[in-house]
């Protein structure tokens, strides 16, 4: 195995330019005991997100203590699954565009093994939630479609006949699209369980997303000068507690 107690591959053992840069930054951080940075920049579709995942996989795989590590490759993939559903979408420039800015920090012990990490996010593209914030034909964030496909007939949501008139997005109707959304939602639930989300924490996500979807109907009514019935407003208020 190429795994090292201090983490990483020896120089010359891999020919991937990205991983060589990651290895250099890692060794510099461990040896100097000072913060080092790796910044991924480029236009949409240039591969920033893919390269980041590859870099993280490499660092975790080569520097974690298999006996004590709480952050594994599987948990990293679970985190990525959530970020893709909540923060990625199709745009006119990219079929799978990440819409967030990520600051990932990793801490290492003096011996070089992974000690912990954190993720900070910024979502500058919040306007994508509404139709006016994106180009014609572009969807909103996938999680909204996924949750409605899975729970749209529950008491969290307004009846489908109302939600068809939604100012934020058009609910999925084709069987193939609904089936794909359900599969993705299942992966999201699995990721939450792997990351130890409690049942109440998961429910909180679904309630907030249902409220956003329901508000799309209210917004549609207001934009078109239509009256919003009192029961609809009361339902949203009740969901929000």
PDB file of C-alpha atoms in Angstrom:
ATOM      1  CA  UNK A   1       0.000   0.000   0.000  1.00  0.00           C
ATOM      2  CA  UNK A   2       1.106   3.574  -0.673  1.00  0.00           C
ATOM      3  CA  UNK A   3      -0.523   4.835   2.503  1.00  0.00           C
ATOM      4  CA  UNK A   4       1.973   6.604   4.795  1.00  0.00           C
ATOM      5  CA  UNK A   5       1.793   7.077   8.539  1.00  0.00           C
ATOM      6  CA  UNK A   6       2.463  10.742   7.882  1.00  0.00           C
ATOM      7  CA  UNK A   7       0.020  10.815   4.979  1.00  0.00           C
ATOM      8  CA  UNK A   8       0.493  11.126   1.266  1.00  0.00           C
ATOM      9  CA  UNK A   9       2.571   9.573  -1.457  1.00  0.00           C
ATOM     10  CA  UNK A  10       6.301   9.896  -1.808  1.00  0.00           C
ATOM     11  CA  UNK A  11       7.445  12.346  -4.513  1.00  0.00           C
ATOM     12  CA  UNK A  12       7.307  10.793  -7.961  1.00  0.00           C
ATOM     13  CA  UNK A  13       4.843   8.051  -6.993  1.00  0.00           C
ATOM     14  CA  UNK A  14       1.948   9.697  -8.828  1.00  0.00           C
ATOM     15  CA  UNK A  15       1.868  11.682 -12.025  1.00  0.00           C
ATOM     16  CA  UNK A  16      -1.420  13.538 -11.489  1.00  0.00           C
ATOM     17  CA  UNK A  17      -0.523  17.253 -11.476  1.00  0.00           C
ATOM     18  CA  UNK A  18      -3.407  18.174  -9.157  1.00  0.00           C
ATOM     19  CA  UNK A  19      -2.489  15.525  -6.600  1.00  0.00           C
ATOM     20  CA  UNK A  20       1.147  16.540  -6.750  1.00  0.00           C
ATOM     21  CA  UNK A  21       0.094  20.079  -5.854  1.00  0.00           C
ATOM     22  CA  UNK A  22      -2.145  18.795  -3.053  1.00  0.00           C
ATOM     23  CA  UNK A  23       0.707  16.669  -1.714  1.00  0.00           C
ATOM     24  CA  UNK A  24       3.080  19.644  -1.800  1.00  0.00           C
ATOM     25  CA  UNK A  25       0.635  21.863   0.098  1.00  0.00           C
ATOM     26  CA  UNK A  26      -0.038  19.098   2.622  1.00  0.00           C
ATOM     27  CA  UNK A  27       3.648  18.437   3.327  1.00  0.00           C
ATOM     28  CA  UNK A  28       4.377  22.146   3.585  1.00  0.00           C
ATOM     29  CA  UNK A  29       1.579  22.546   6.154  1.00  0.00           C
ATOM     30  CA  UNK A  30       2.732  19.591   8.259  1.00  0.00           C
ATOM     31  CA  UNK A  31       6.412  20.500   8.178  1.00  0.00           C
ATOM     32  CA  UNK A  32       6.004  24.237   8.766  1.00  0.00           C
ATOM     33  CA  UNK A  33       2.962  23.875  11.053  1.00  0.00           C
ATOM     34  CA  UNK A  34       1.499  26.910   9.316  1.00  0.00           C
ATOM     35  CA  UNK A  35      -1.718  27.326   7.357  1.00  0.00           C
ATOM     36  CA  UNK A  36      -1.443  26.576   3.650  1.00  0.00           C
ATOM     37  CA  UNK A  37      -4.079  27.180   0.960  1.00  0.00           C
ATOM     38  CA  UNK A  38      -5.136  25.645  -2.320  1.00  0.00           C
ATOM     39  CA  UNK A  39      -7.499  27.852  -4.357  1.00  0.00           C
ATOM     40  CA  UNK A  40      -9.499  26.425  -7.264  1.00  0.00           C
ATOM     41  CA  UNK A  41     -10.752  29.045  -9.714  1.00  0.00           C
ATOM     42  CA  UNK A  42     -12.141  29.090 -13.250  1.00  0.00           C
ATOM     43  CA  UNK A  43     -15.208  29.580 -15.380  1.00  0.00           C
ATOM     44  CA  UNK A  44     -18.352  27.494 -14.985  1.00  0.00           C
ATOM     45  CA  UNK A  45     -17.720  23.975 -16.218  1.00  0.00           C
ATOM     46  CA  UNK A  46     -13.932  24.205 -15.888  1.00  0.00           C
ATOM     47  CA  UNK A  47     -13.842  21.349 -13.361  1.00  0.00           C
ATOM     48  CA  UNK A  48     -13.393  23.177 -10.051  1.00  0.00           C
ATOM     49  CA  UNK A  49     -15.831  20.984  -8.125  1.00  0.00           C
ATOM     50  CA  UNK A  50     -14.492  17.729  -9.602  1.00  0.00           C
ATOM     51  CA  UNK A  51     -10.923  18.707  -8.798  1.00  0.00           C
ATOM     52  CA  UNK A  52     -11.896  19.691  -5.269  1.00  0.00           C
ATOM     53  CA  UNK A  53     -13.528  16.291  -4.697  1.00  0.00           C
ATOM     54  CA  UNK A  54     -10.464  14.536  -6.072  1.00  0.00           C
ATOM     55  CA  UNK A  55      -8.179  16.581  -3.820  1.00  0.00           C
ATOM     56  CA  UNK A  56     -10.297  15.907  -0.725  1.00  0.00           C
ATOM     57  CA  UNK A  57     -10.522  12.204  -1.475  1.00  0.00           C
ATOM     58  CA  UNK A  58      -6.753  12.037  -1.799  1.00  0.00           C
ATOM     59  CA  UNK A  59      -6.073  13.904   1.442  1.00  0.00           C
ATOM     60  CA  UNK A  60      -8.592  11.897   3.470  1.00  0.00           C
ATOM     61  CA  UNK A  61      -7.501   8.583   1.975  1.00  0.00           C
ATOM     62  CA  UNK A  62      -3.812   9.145   2.621  1.00  0.00           C
ATOM     63  CA  UNK A  63      -3.795  10.991   5.941  1.00  0.00           C
ATOM     64  CA  UNK A  64      -6.600   9.581   8.057  1.00  0.00           C
ATOM     65  CA  UNK A  65      -5.946   7.238  10.976  1.00  0.00           C
ATOM     66  CA  UNK A  66      -8.067   4.235  10.075  1.00  0.00           C
ATOM     67  CA  UNK A  67      -8.443   3.230  13.725  1.00  0.00           C
ATOM     68  CA  UNK A  68      -9.659   6.565  15.108  1.00  0.00           C
ATOM     69  CA  UNK A  69     -10.860   8.697  12.187  1.00  0.00           C
ATOM     70  CA  UNK A  70     -14.498   9.824  12.335  1.00  0.00           C
ATOM     71  CA  UNK A  71     -14.419  11.458   8.917  1.00  0.00           C
ATOM     72  CA  UNK A  72     -14.270   8.897   6.139  1.00  0.00           C
ATOM     73  CA  UNK A  73     -14.460   8.896   2.354  1.00  0.00           C
ATOM     74  CA  UNK A  74     -18.051   7.668   2.674  1.00  0.00           C
ATOM     75  CA  UNK A  75     -18.997  10.647   4.845  1.00  0.00           C
ATOM     76  CA  UNK A  76     -17.297  13.010   2.415  1.00  0.00           C
ATOM     77  CA  UNK A  77     -19.402  11.575  -0.414  1.00  0.00           C
ATOM     78  CA  UNK A  78     -22.518  11.920   1.756  1.00  0.00           C
ATOM     79  CA  UNK A  79     -21.747  15.586   2.370  1.00  0.00           C
ATOM     80  CA  UNK A  80     -21.190  16.057  -1.351  1.00  0.00           C
ATOM     81  CA  UNK A  81     -24.554  14.421  -2.088  1.00  0.00           C
ATOM     82  CA  UNK A  82     -26.324  16.993   0.096  1.00  0.00           C
ATOM     83  CA  UNK A  83     -24.459  19.919  -1.424  1.00  0.00           C
ATOM     84  CA  UNK A  84     -25.299  18.743  -4.937  1.00  0.00           C
ATOM     85  CA  UNK A  85     -29.026  18.535  -4.189  1.00  0.00           C
ATOM     86  CA  UNK A  86     -29.224  21.790  -2.258  1.00  0.00           C
ATOM     87  CA  UNK A  87     -26.671  23.913  -4.099  1.00  0.00           C
ATOM     88  CA  UNK A  88     -26.111  22.617  -7.658  1.00  0.00           C
ATOM     89  CA  UNK A  89     -28.288  22.830 -10.752  1.00  0.00           C
ATOM     90  CA  UNK A  90     -28.337  22.983 -14.535  1.00  0.00           C
ATOM     91  CA  UNK A  91     -27.495  26.314 -16.132  1.00  0.00           C
ATOM     92  CA  UNK A  92     -27.133  27.598 -19.669  1.00  0.00           C
ATOM     93  CA  UNK A  93     -23.359  27.060 -19.382  1.00  0.00           C
ATOM     94  CA  UNK A  94     -23.141  23.830 -17.420  1.00  0.00           C
ATOM     95  CA  UNK A  95     -25.383  20.788 -17.051  1.00  0.00           C
ATOM     96  CA  UNK A  96     -24.272  20.371 -13.440  1.00  0.00           C
ATOM     97  CA  UNK A  97     -23.149  23.703 -12.028  1.00  0.00           C
ATOM     98  CA  UNK A  98     -22.147  24.200  -8.399  1.00  0.00           C
ATOM     99  CA  UNK A  99     -23.686  27.481  -7.262  1.00  0.00           C
ATOM    100  CA  UNK A 100     -21.826  27.868  -3.972  1.00  0.00           C
ATOM    101  CA  UNK A 101     -18.468  29.174  -2.818  1.00  0.00           C
ATOM    102  CA  UNK A 102     -16.837  26.680  -0.464  1.00  0.00           C
ATOM    103  CA  UNK A 103     -14.128  27.214   2.129  1.00  0.00           C
ATOM    104  CA  UNK A 104     -12.918  23.842   3.357  1.00  0.00           C
ATOM    105  CA  UNK A 105     -10.512  23.744   6.282  1.00  0.00           C
ATOM    106  CA  UNK A 106      -8.630  20.621   7.351  1.00  0.00           C
ATOM    107  CA  UNK A 107      -6.559  20.254  10.516  1.00  0.00           C
ATOM    108  CA  UNK A 108      -3.701  17.804  10.955  1.00  0.00           C
ATOM    109  CA  UNK A 109      -1.826  16.443  13.941  1.00  0.00           C
ATOM    110  CA  UNK A 110       1.906  17.093  14.219  1.00  0.00           C
ATOM    111  CA  UNK A 111       2.511  13.561  12.939  1.00  0.00           C
ATOM    112  CA  UNK A 112       0.535  14.399   9.785  1.00  0.00           C
ATOM    113  CA  UNK A 113      -2.660  12.414  10.361  1.00  0.00           C
ATOM    114  CA  UNK A 114      -6.002  14.087   9.817  1.00  0.00           C
ATOM    115  CA  UNK A 115      -7.416  15.562  13.027  1.00  0.00           C
ATOM    116  CA  UNK A 116     -10.582  17.337  11.822  1.00  0.00           C
ATOM    117  CA  UNK A 117     -12.093  19.759   9.387  1.00  0.00           C
ATOM    118  CA  UNK A 118     -14.882  22.194   8.655  1.00  0.00           C
ATOM    119  CA  UNK A 119     -16.824  23.599   5.709  1.00  0.00           C
ATOM    120  CA  UNK A 120     -18.098  27.154   5.262  1.00  0.00           C
ATOM    121  CA  UNK A 121     -20.486  27.958   2.436  1.00  0.00           C
ATOM    122  CA  UNK A 122     -21.744  31.047   0.653  1.00  0.00           C
ATOM    123  CA  UNK A 123     -24.636  30.867  -1.801  1.00  0.00           C
ATOM    124  CA  UNK A 124     -24.508  34.039  -3.919  1.00  0.00           C
ATOM    125  CA  UNK A 125     -27.021  32.605  -6.388  1.00  0.00           C
ATOM    126  CA  UNK A 126     -30.044  32.699  -4.064  1.00  0.00           C
ATOM    127  CA  UNK A 127     -32.107  34.473  -6.744  1.00  0.00           C
ATOM    128  CA  UNK A 128     -32.157  31.172  -8.627  1.00  0.00           C
ATOM    129  CA  UNK A 129     -34.940  30.130  -6.284  1.00  0.00           C
ATOM    130  CA  UNK A 130     -37.401  32.305  -8.229  1.00  0.00           C
ATOM    131  CA  UNK A 131     -38.046  32.257 -11.971  1.00  0.00           C
ATOM    132  CA  UNK A 132     -36.881  35.827 -12.523  1.00  0.00           C
ATOM    133  CA  UNK A 133     -33.485  34.907 -11.090  1.00  0.00           C
ATOM    134  CA  UNK A 134     -32.588  32.435 -13.838  1.00  0.00           C
ATOM    135  CA  UNK A 135     -32.744  32.101 -17.613  1.00  0.00           C
ATOM    136  CA  UNK A 136     -35.802  30.561 -19.283  1.00  0.00           C
ATOM    137  CA  UNK A 137     -35.653  26.781 -19.169  1.00  0.00           C
ATOM    138  CA  UNK A 138     -33.212  26.634 -16.263  1.00  0.00           C
ATOM    139  CA  UNK A 139     -34.426  24.747 -13.172  1.00  0.00           C
ATOM    140  CA  UNK A 140     -34.168  25.776  -9.556  1.00  0.00           C
ATOM    141  CA  UNK A 141     -32.251  23.708  -6.999  1.00  0.00           C
ATOM    142  CA  UNK A 142     -32.874  19.922  -7.306  1.00  0.00           C
ATOM    143  CA  UNK A 143     -33.885  19.381  -3.672  1.00  0.00           C
ATOM    144  CA  UNK A 144     -37.162  21.255  -4.229  1.00  0.00           C
ATOM    145  CA  UNK A 145     -38.177  18.851  -7.007  1.00  0.00           C
ATOM    146  CA  UNK A 146     -36.969  15.837  -5.024  1.00  0.00           C
ATOM    147  CA  UNK A 147     -38.909  16.626  -1.856  1.00  0.00           C
ATOM    148  CA  UNK A 148     -42.120  17.411  -3.702  1.00  0.00           C
ATOM    149  CA  UNK A 149     -41.817  14.188  -5.714  1.00  0.00           C
ATOM    150  CA  UNK A 150     -41.460  12.232  -2.469  1.00  0.00           C
ATOM    151  CA  UNK A 151     -43.797  14.117  -0.125  1.00  0.00           C
ATOM    152  CA  UNK A 152     -45.959  16.186  -2.473  1.00  0.00           C
ATOM    153  CA  UNK A 153     -49.122  14.288  -1.559  1.00  0.00           C
ATOM    154  CA  UNK A 154     -48.539  14.644   2.179  1.00  0.00           C
ATOM    155  CA  UNK A 155     -50.163  17.278   4.369  1.00  0.00           C
ATOM    156  CA  UNK A 156     -46.996  19.377   4.185  1.00  0.00           C
ATOM    157  CA  UNK A 157     -47.926  20.658   0.746  1.00  0.00           C
ATOM    158  CA  UNK A 158     -50.843  22.428  -0.843  1.00  0.00           C
ATOM    159  CA  UNK A 159     -52.892  20.254  -3.245  1.00  0.00           C
ATOM    160  CA  UNK A 160     -51.142  19.636  -6.606  1.00  0.00           C
ATOM    161  CA  UNK A 161     -53.818  21.632  -8.456  1.00  0.00           C
ATOM    162  CA  UNK A 162     -52.688  24.740  -6.576  1.00  0.00           C
ATOM    163  CA  UNK A 163     -48.952  24.102  -6.820  1.00  0.00           C
ATOM    164  CA  UNK A 164     -49.132  23.819 -10.597  1.00  0.00           C
ATOM    165  CA  UNK A 165     -49.409  27.612 -10.439  1.00  0.00           C
ATOM    166  CA  UNK A 166     -46.077  28.227  -8.769  1.00  0.00           C
ATOM    167  CA  UNK A 167     -44.006  31.383  -9.090  1.00  0.00           C
ATOM    168  CA  UNK A 168     -40.798  29.573  -8.159  1.00  0.00           C
ATOM    169  CA  UNK A 169     -40.712  26.419 -10.285  1.00  0.00           C
ATOM    170  CA  UNK A 170     -42.849  24.006 -12.270  1.00  0.00           C
ATOM    171  CA  UNK A 171     -43.476  20.725 -10.421  1.00  0.00           C
ATOM    172  CA  UNK A 172     -42.299  17.576 -12.206  1.00  0.00           C
ATOM    173  CA  UNK A 173     -44.959  15.768 -14.201  1.00  0.00           C
ATOM    174  CA  UNK A 174     -43.247  13.264 -16.476  1.00  0.00           C
ATOM    175  CA  UNK A 175     -42.966   9.810 -14.893  1.00  0.00           C
ATOM    176  CA  UNK A 176     -39.271   9.518 -15.783  1.00  0.00           C
ATOM    177  CA  UNK A 177     -38.422  12.845 -14.129  1.00  0.00           C
ATOM    178  CA  UNK A 178     -40.411  11.991 -11.003  1.00  0.00           C
ATOM    179  CA  UNK A 179     -38.727   8.579 -10.772  1.00  0.00           C
ATOM    180  CA  UNK A 180     -35.265  10.167 -11.046  1.00  0.00           C
ATOM    181  CA  UNK A 181     -36.153  12.759  -8.392  1.00  0.00           C
ATOM    182  CA  UNK A 182     -37.318   9.999  -6.038  1.00  0.00           C
ATOM    183  CA  UNK A 183     -34.054   8.112  -6.486  1.00  0.00           C
ATOM    184  CA  UNK A 184     -32.077  11.275  -5.748  1.00  0.00           C
ATOM    185  CA  UNK A 185     -34.209  12.007  -2.692  1.00  0.00           C
ATOM    186  CA  UNK A 186     -33.504   8.498  -1.425  1.00  0.00           C
ATOM    187  CA  UNK A 187     -29.781   9.211  -1.732  1.00  0.00           C
ATOM    188  CA  UNK A 188     -30.241  12.470   0.175  1.00  0.00           C
ATOM    189  CA  UNK A 189     -31.998  10.640   3.020  1.00  0.00           C
ATOM    190  CA  UNK A 190     -29.255   8.006   3.068  1.00  0.00           C
ATOM    191  CA  UNK A 191     -26.597  10.728   3.208  1.00  0.00           C
ATOM    192  CA  UNK A 192     -28.334  12.412   6.133  1.00  0.00           C
ATOM    193  CA  UNK A 193     -28.478   9.149   8.044  1.00  0.00           C
ATOM    194  CA  UNK A 194     -24.793   8.456   7.374  1.00  0.00           C
ATOM    195  CA  UNK A 195     -23.976  11.931   8.717  1.00  0.00           C
ATOM    196  CA  UNK A 196     -26.074  11.222  11.831  1.00  0.00           C
ATOM    197  CA  UNK A 197     -28.904  13.672  11.160  1.00  0.00           C
ATOM    198  CA  UNK A 198     -31.634  13.085  13.714  1.00  0.00           C
ATOM    199  CA  UNK A 199     -35.228  12.441  12.642  1.00  0.00           C
ATOM    200  CA  UNK A 200     -36.335  15.873  13.854  1.00  0.00           C
ATOM    201  CA  UNK A 201     -33.476  17.522  11.977  1.00  0.00           C
ATOM    202  CA  UNK A 202     -34.461  15.779   8.749  1.00  0.00           C
ATOM    203  CA  UNK A 203     -38.120  16.723   9.247  1.00  0.00           C
ATOM    204  CA  UNK A 204     -37.107  20.363   9.702  1.00  0.00           C
ATOM    205  CA  UNK A 205     -35.528  20.357   6.238  1.00  0.00           C
ATOM    206  CA  UNK A 206     -38.649  18.905   4.595  1.00  0.00           C
ATOM    207  CA  UNK A 207     -40.953  21.355   6.383  1.00  0.00           C
ATOM    208  CA  UNK A 208     -38.935  24.410   5.324  1.00  0.00           C
ATOM    209  CA  UNK A 209     -38.765  23.174   1.728  1.00  0.00           C
ATOM    210  CA  UNK A 210     -42.506  22.531   1.729  1.00  0.00           C
ATOM    211  CA  UNK A 211     -43.108  26.060   3.028  1.00  0.00           C
ATOM    212  CA  UNK A 212     -40.927  27.515   0.251  1.00  0.00           C
ATOM    213  CA  UNK A 213     -42.865  25.513  -2.337  1.00  0.00           C
ATOM    214  CA  UNK A 214     -46.218  26.587  -0.888  1.00  0.00           C
ATOM    215  CA  UNK A 215     -45.095  30.210  -0.861  1.00  0.00           C
ATOM    216  CA  UNK A 216     -44.537  29.853  -4.587  1.00  0.00           C
ATOM    217  CA  UNK A 217     -48.297  29.491  -4.989  1.00  0.00           C
ATOM    218  CA  UNK A 218     -48.962  32.478  -2.732  1.00  0.00           C
ATOM    219  CA  UNK A 219     -46.475  34.566  -4.694  1.00  0.00           C
ATOM    220  CA  UNK A 220     -48.145  33.550  -7.966  1.00  0.00           C
ATOM    221  CA  UNK A 221     -51.509  34.726  -6.648  1.00  0.00           C
ATOM    222  CA  UNK A 222     -50.139  38.056  -5.461  1.00  0.00           C
ATOM    223  CA  UNK A 223     -48.304  38.684  -8.728  1.00  0.00           C
ATOM    224  CA  UNK A 224     -51.497  38.097 -10.683  1.00  0.00           C
ATOM    225  CA  UNK A 225     -53.780  40.115  -8.426  1.00  0.00           C
ATOM    226  CA  UNK A 226     -55.575  37.021  -7.132  1.00  0.00           C
ATOM    227  CA  UNK A 227     -56.856  36.582  -3.608  1.00  0.00           C
ATOM    228  CA  UNK A 228     -55.049  34.094  -1.373  1.00  0.00           C
ATOM    229  CA  UNK A 229     -57.486  32.135   0.750  1.00  0.00           C
ATOM    230  CA  UNK A 230     -57.085  32.310   4.508  1.00  0.00           C
ATOM    231  CA  UNK A 231     -56.675  28.542   4.887  1.00  0.00           C
ATOM    232  CA  UNK A 232     -53.536  28.585   2.736  1.00  0.00           C
ATOM    233  CA  UNK A 233     -51.948  31.314   4.846  1.00  0.00           C
ATOM    234  CA  UNK A 234     -52.895  29.494   8.042  1.00  0.00           C
ATOM    235  CA  UNK A 235     -51.358  26.255   6.742  1.00  0.00           C
ATOM    236  CA  UNK A 236     -48.022  27.971   6.065  1.00  0.00           C
ATOM    237  CA  UNK A 237     -48.084  29.653   9.466  1.00  0.00           C
ATOM    238  CA  UNK A 238     -48.804  26.328  11.161  1.00  0.00           C
ATOM    239  CA  UNK A 239     -45.908  24.623   9.365  1.00  0.00           C
ATOM    240  CA  UNK A 240     -43.565  27.358  10.532  1.00  0.00           C
ATOM    241  CA  UNK A 241     -44.791  26.908  14.095  1.00  0.00           C
TER     242      UNK A 241
END
